[in-house]
Every structure is written in structure tokens, then in C-alpha cells.
Amino acid sequence: VLVRPLEDADRDWVREHARRRWGGERVVSRGRVREVAGLAGFAAIEDGRPVGLLTYAIEDGDCEVVTLDSEPEGRGAGSAVVAALAAEARRRRWRRVWLVTTNDNLRALRFYQRRGFRLAALYAGALEESRRLKPSIPLVGMHGIPLRDELELELDPPP
Ligand SMILES: CC(C)(COP(=O)(O)OP(=O)(O)OC[C@H]1O[C@@H](n2cnc3c(N)ncnc32)[C@H](O)[C@@H]1OP(=O)(O)O)[C@@H](O)C(=O)NCCC(=O)NCCS
């Protein structure tokens, strides 16, 4: 896979991708709504087609990973875009790289912890507030686990 930063020309497929993979053009984390297609990010490309997408937002010198997903999974696209982000974080001297995932996402918890992230906080019950902002968030998540909490992870050591 080849990884490159997102460009303006990517906005249309990013928007479509967000609708298909994230249930809408907006994602909610820590009680905030973000428009995926407006964010910076990295795309993993294979045979001219996007196979992985990471989007992020910079605020006060900190970088929040807003979305990350790959299709097909398990072929290295997720690792490739995370590596590109970590390199960018060192170059741009961001203070902190952090993200939020949910209690049901065991694969993501494994993935992030094996790639240099550590748990930083638990927001128990946070999905209730997220559901007020985005009612399409289901009650039951992956593996049949009730979707309830946000877990914050951060890159360790910081960039
Ligand atoms: C979490 C996610 C982004 C990981 O991306 P990915 O592209 O599957 O990641 P990779 O392929 O780089 O690595 C995943 C696993 O596949 C393995 N793998 C990597 N390349 C592989 C290959 N060529 N063949 C087989 N397995 C491979 C890796 O060893 C890794 O396993 P590990 O965690 O035991 O080390 C992806 O599973 C996904 O899109 N999940 C759904 C959306 C999501 O939950 N996103 C995170 C929300 S915060």
C-alpha cells in the first residue's frame, strides 16, 4: 500500500465513505460533532483505490484521530496510515496524539495498544450523550456488547 495525505479532490469519496462506514457524514466523540469530509488525513491506496482512511483534527497543538478504518481489514492499511500519522506528528511537533474508541471495539483496542497507544481515560456512559447528538448510534455494538463507554487512548511516548 501507498499512503498519501488527503487532498481536496478526495472530499467526495471521503464523504461517501463516512456515510457507508460511520453511519453518516458526521462523527461524535467527547460530546463533539465533526464533519468527516472537512478534516485532514491520510489515505492508503492499493491498485489506485483507497483501502484505508485516517482523519484527524488539530486543536491547541494536540492531534485527535477522528476516524480510522480500512477495507479490506487485516492487510496492513490501518497500520500504514497510523505510521504516517506518527511520522507527521514528529515532523509537526504535535504535543499529543489521542483518540476515542468505544467499549465494544475490541479489535481497535488490540490494534491501538499493539501500535504504541496506551489507555488514557474512561468516560463511562458517554455514549448516552453521543446518541443525543447522533441518534443513529446503535444500543448494541460489536460482538453483541452494549455500546456504552468511550475509551481515550494516546500515543506513548508522545511525538
Ligand atoms: C481497526 C482497523 C482500523 C485496523 O486496520 P487494519 O487495516 O485491519 O490493520 P492492519 O491490517 O494493519 O493490522 C490488523 C491486524 O492484521 C494483521 N495483519 C496486518 N497485515 C496483514 C496481512 N497482510 N495479512 C494478514 N494479517 C495482517 C496485523 O498483524 C494486525 O493484527 P495484530 O493487531 O494482531 O497485530 C480495522 O480493523 C477497521 O477498519 N476496523 C473497523 C473500524 C474501526 O473500528 N476503527 C477504529 C475505531 S476508533
Short mmCIF file of C-alpha atoms and ligand atoms in Angstrom, two decimals:
data_model
loop_
_atom_site.label_atom_id
_atom_site.label_comp_id
_atom_site.label_asym_id
_atom_site.label_seq_id
_atom_site.Cartn_x
_atom_site.Cartn_y
_atom_site.Cartn_z
CA VAL A 1 0.00 0.00 0.00
CA LEU A 2 0.94 3.61 -0.67
CA VAL A 3 -0.02 6.27 1.87
CA ARG A 4 -0.62 9.92 0.98
CA PRO A 5 -2.23 12.95 2.64
CA LEU A 6 -5.86 13.69 1.74
CA GLU A 7 -6.43 16.35 -0.91
CA ASP A 8 -9.44 18.46 -1.84
CA ALA A 9 -10.17 16.05 -4.70
CA ASP A 10 -10.73 13.28 -2.09
CA ARG A 11 -13.66 15.02 -0.35
CA ASP A 12 -16.41 13.29 -2.34
CA TRP A 13 -15.28 9.72 -1.68
CA VAL A 14 -14.41 10.57 1.93
CA ARG A 15 -17.98 11.83 2.42
CA GLU A 16 -19.43 8.72 0.78
CA HIS A 17 -17.07 6.50 2.77
CA ALA A 18 -18.12 8.16 6.05
CA ARG A 19 -21.79 7.60 5.24
CA ARG A 20 -21.20 3.93 4.48
CA ARG A 21 -18.72 3.09 7.23
CA TRP A 22 -19.60 5.53 10.01
CA GLY A 23 -23.36 5.81 9.53
CA GLY A 24 -23.27 9.45 8.44
CA GLU A 25 -21.09 12.36 7.39
CA ARG A 26 -20.64 13.43 11.00
CA VAL A 27 -18.94 11.58 13.83
CA VAL A 28 -19.26 12.25 17.53
CA SER A 29 -16.54 11.92 20.16
CA ARG A 30 -16.22 13.52 23.59
CA GLY A 31 -19.55 15.24 23.03
CA ARG A 32 -18.39 16.99 19.86
CA VAL A 33 -19.70 16.60 16.33
CA ARG A 34 -17.26 16.66 13.44
CA GLU A 35 -17.80 16.71 9.67
CA VAL A 36 -15.51 13.96 8.35
CA ALA A 37 -15.11 15.35 4.82
CA GLY A 38 -13.70 18.64 6.16
CA LEU A 39 -10.81 17.03 8.04
CA ALA A 40 -7.17 16.47 7.18
CA GLY A 41 -5.99 12.89 6.96
CA PHE A 42 -4.20 10.10 5.16
CA ALA A 43 -5.42 7.61 2.59
CA ALA A 44 -3.91 4.20 1.98
CA ILE A 45 -4.10 3.38 -1.72
CA GLU A 46 -3.80 -0.03 -3.38
CA ASP A 47 -4.15 -0.50 -7.14
CA GLY A 48 -5.36 3.08 -7.40
CA ARG A 49 -8.18 2.54 -4.92
CA PRO A 50 -8.49 3.74 -1.31
CA VAL A 51 -8.21 0.81 1.14
CA GLY A 52 -7.66 2.79 4.35
CA LEU A 53 -8.58 6.19 5.71
CA LEU A 54 -7.46 8.11 8.79
CA THR A 55 -8.81 11.59 9.53
CA TYR A 56 -7.63 13.93 12.26
CA ALA A 57 -8.24 17.34 13.80
CA ILE A 58 -5.62 19.64 15.36
CA GLU A 59 -6.63 21.69 18.37
CA ASP A 60 -4.29 23.58 20.71
CA GLY A 61 -1.31 21.68 19.31
CA ASP A 62 -2.92 18.31 20.02
CA CYS A 63 -3.98 15.90 17.31
CA GLU A 64 -7.20 13.94 17.65
CA VAL A 65 -7.62 10.96 15.36
CA VAL A 66 -11.28 11.32 14.39
CA THR A 67 -11.79 8.27 12.17
CA LEU A 68 -9.70 5.28 11.18
CA ASP A 69 -10.79 2.34 9.14
CA SER A 70 -9.64 0.02 6.42
CA GLU A 71 -11.31 -2.11 3.81
CA PRO A 72 -10.32 -4.87 3.45
CA GLU A 73 -9.19 -5.20 7.06
CA GLY A 74 -6.13 -7.14 8.21
CA ARG A 75 -3.92 -6.32 5.22
CA GLY A 76 -1.80 -3.60 6.75
CA ALA A 77 -3.69 -0.50 5.60
CA GLY A 78 -4.61 0.51 9.16
CA SER A 79 -1.01 0.17 10.34
CA ALA A 80 0.24 2.11 7.32
CA VAL A 81 -1.96 5.18 7.92
CA VAL A 82 -1.18 5.16 11.67
CA ALA A 83 2.56 5.06 10.87
CA ALA A 84 2.11 8.01 8.50
CA LEU A 85 0.31 9.94 11.23
CA ALA A 86 3.03 9.21 13.80
CA ALA A 87 5.68 10.47 11.36
CA GLU A 88 3.64 13.62 10.69
CA ALA A 89 3.24 14.14 14.46
CA ARG A 90 7.03 14.11 14.91
CA ARG A 91 7.56 16.45 11.97
CA ARG A 92 4.93 18.95 13.10
CA ARG A 93 5.83 18.59 16.79
CA TRP A 94 2.27 17.99 17.94
CA ARG A 95 2.13 17.75 21.70
CA ARG A 96 -0.15 14.77 21.88
CA VAL A 97 -1.87 12.31 19.55
CA TRP A 98 -5.06 10.93 21.02
CA LEU A 99 -8.31 9.28 20.03
CA VAL A 100 -11.51 7.86 21.37
CA THR A 101 -12.89 4.42 20.74
CA THR A 102 -15.83 2.61 22.24
CA ASN A 103 -16.03 -0.17 24.80
CA ASP A 104 -17.28 -2.72 22.26
CA ASN A 105 -14.42 -2.25 19.80
CA LEU A 106 -12.12 -4.99 21.00
CA ARG A 107 -10.28 -5.19 17.69
CA ALA A 108 -9.46 -1.46 17.79
CA LEU A 109 -8.33 -1.72 21.43
CA ARG A 110 -5.98 -4.51 20.48
CA PHE A 111 -4.85 -2.72 17.32
CA TYR A 112 -4.03 0.59 19.03
CA GLN A 113 -2.29 -0.90 22.04
CA ARG A 114 -0.09 -3.02 19.80
CA ARG A 115 0.84 0.10 17.83
CA GLY A 116 2.10 2.44 20.51
CA PHE A 117 -1.10 3.79 22.08
CA ARG A 118 -1.97 3.48 25.74
CA LEU A 119 -5.22 3.93 27.61
CA ALA A 120 -5.57 7.45 28.97
CA ALA A 121 -9.16 7.77 30.22
CA LEU A 122 -12.53 6.07 30.57
CA TYR A 123 -15.71 8.05 30.06
CA ALA A 124 -18.28 5.67 31.45
CA GLY A 125 -21.73 6.03 29.92
CA ALA A 126 -20.58 8.70 27.43
CA LEU A 127 -22.49 7.12 24.55
CA GLU A 128 -25.77 8.34 26.01
CA GLU A 129 -24.73 11.92 25.27
CA SER A 130 -23.30 10.90 21.87
CA ARG A 131 -26.68 9.36 20.98
CA ARG A 132 -28.41 12.66 21.72
CA LEU A 133 -26.13 14.29 19.13
CA LYS A 134 -26.32 11.37 16.67
CA PRO A 135 -29.41 9.23 17.25
CA SER A 136 -28.30 6.62 14.68
CA ILE A 137 -25.67 5.27 17.12
CA PRO A 138 -26.89 1.75 17.97
CA LEU A 139 -27.52 0.45 21.50
CA VAL A 140 -25.59 -2.74 20.88
CA GLY A 141 -22.15 -2.64 19.28
CA MET A 142 -19.67 -5.19 18.02
CA HIS A 143 -19.64 -8.75 19.35
CA GLY A 144 -23.10 -8.10 20.84
CA ILE A 145 -21.58 -5.83 23.51
CA PRO A 146 -23.78 -2.98 24.82
CA LEU A 147 -22.36 0.24 23.38
CA ARG A 148 -21.91 2.45 26.44
CA ASP A 149 -18.49 3.98 27.07
CA GLU A 150 -15.76 5.98 25.44
CA LEU A 151 -12.14 4.99 25.99
CA GLU A 152 -9.44 7.55 25.31
CA LEU A 153 -6.05 6.39 24.10
CA GLU A 154 -2.90 8.39 23.44
CA LEU A 155 0.30 7.77 21.58
CA ASP A 156 3.03 6.84 24.04
CA PRO A 157 5.70 8.15 24.06
CA PRO A 158 4.32 11.48 22.80
CA PRO A 159 5.68 12.53 19.38
C1 LIG B 1 -9.04 -1.24 13.49
C2 LIG B 1 -8.68 -1.22 12.00
C3 LIG B 1 -8.60 0.22 11.54
C4 LIG B 1 -7.31 -1.88 11.82
O1 LIG B 1 -6.93 -1.72 10.47
P1 LIG B 1 -6.34 -2.94 9.62
O2 LIG B 1 -6.13 -2.46 8.24
O3 LIG B 1 -7.17 -4.14 9.81
O4 LIG B 1 -4.96 -3.07 10.36
P2 LIG B 1 -3.72 -3.95 9.93
O5 LIG B 1 -4.05 -4.83 8.80
O6 LIG B 1 -2.60 -3.02 9.78
O7 LIG B 1 -3.48 -4.78 11.22
C5 LIG B 1 -4.55 -5.53 11.77
C6 LIG B 1 -4.14 -6.88 12.05
O8 LIG B 1 -3.99 -7.62 10.89
C7 LIG B 1 -2.70 -8.21 10.85
N1 LIG B 1 -2.19 -8.05 9.51
C8 LIG B 1 -1.56 -6.98 9.00
N2 LIG B 1 -1.23 -7.21 7.73
C9 LIG B 1 -1.69 -8.44 7.43
C10 LIG B 1 -1.66 -9.21 6.24
N3 LIG B 1 -1.07 -8.79 5.13
N4 LIG B 1 -2.29 -10.42 6.28
C11 LIG B 1 -2.87 -10.86 7.41
N5 LIG B 1 -2.91 -10.15 8.54
C12 LIG B 1 -2.33 -8.97 8.55
C13 LIG B 1 -1.84 -7.46 11.78
O9 LIG B 1 -0.89 -8.32 12.38
C14 LIG B 1 -2.85 -6.96 12.78
O10 LIG B 1 -3.02 -7.86 13.81
P3 LIG B 1 -2.44 -7.54 15.27
O11 LIG B 1 -3.28 -6.47 15.86
O12 LIG B 1 -2.61 -8.84 15.95
O13 LIG B 1 -1.04 -7.10 15.09
C15 LIG B 1 -9.69 -2.01 11.15
O14 LIG B 1 -9.85 -3.28 11.68
C16 LIG B 1 -11.04 -1.36 10.97
O15 LIG B 1 -11.30 -0.68 9.98
N6 LIG B 1 -11.98 -1.60 11.92
C17 LIG B 1 -13.33 -1.06 11.81
C18 LIG B 1 -13.37 0.40 12.10
C19 LIG B 1 -12.82 0.72 13.45
O16 LIG B 1 -13.18 0.08 14.41
N7 LIG B 1 -11.95 1.72 13.54
C20 LIG B 1 -11.40 2.20 14.79
C21 LIG B 1 -12.41 2.98 15.50
S1 LIG B 1 -11.73 4.06 16.70
#
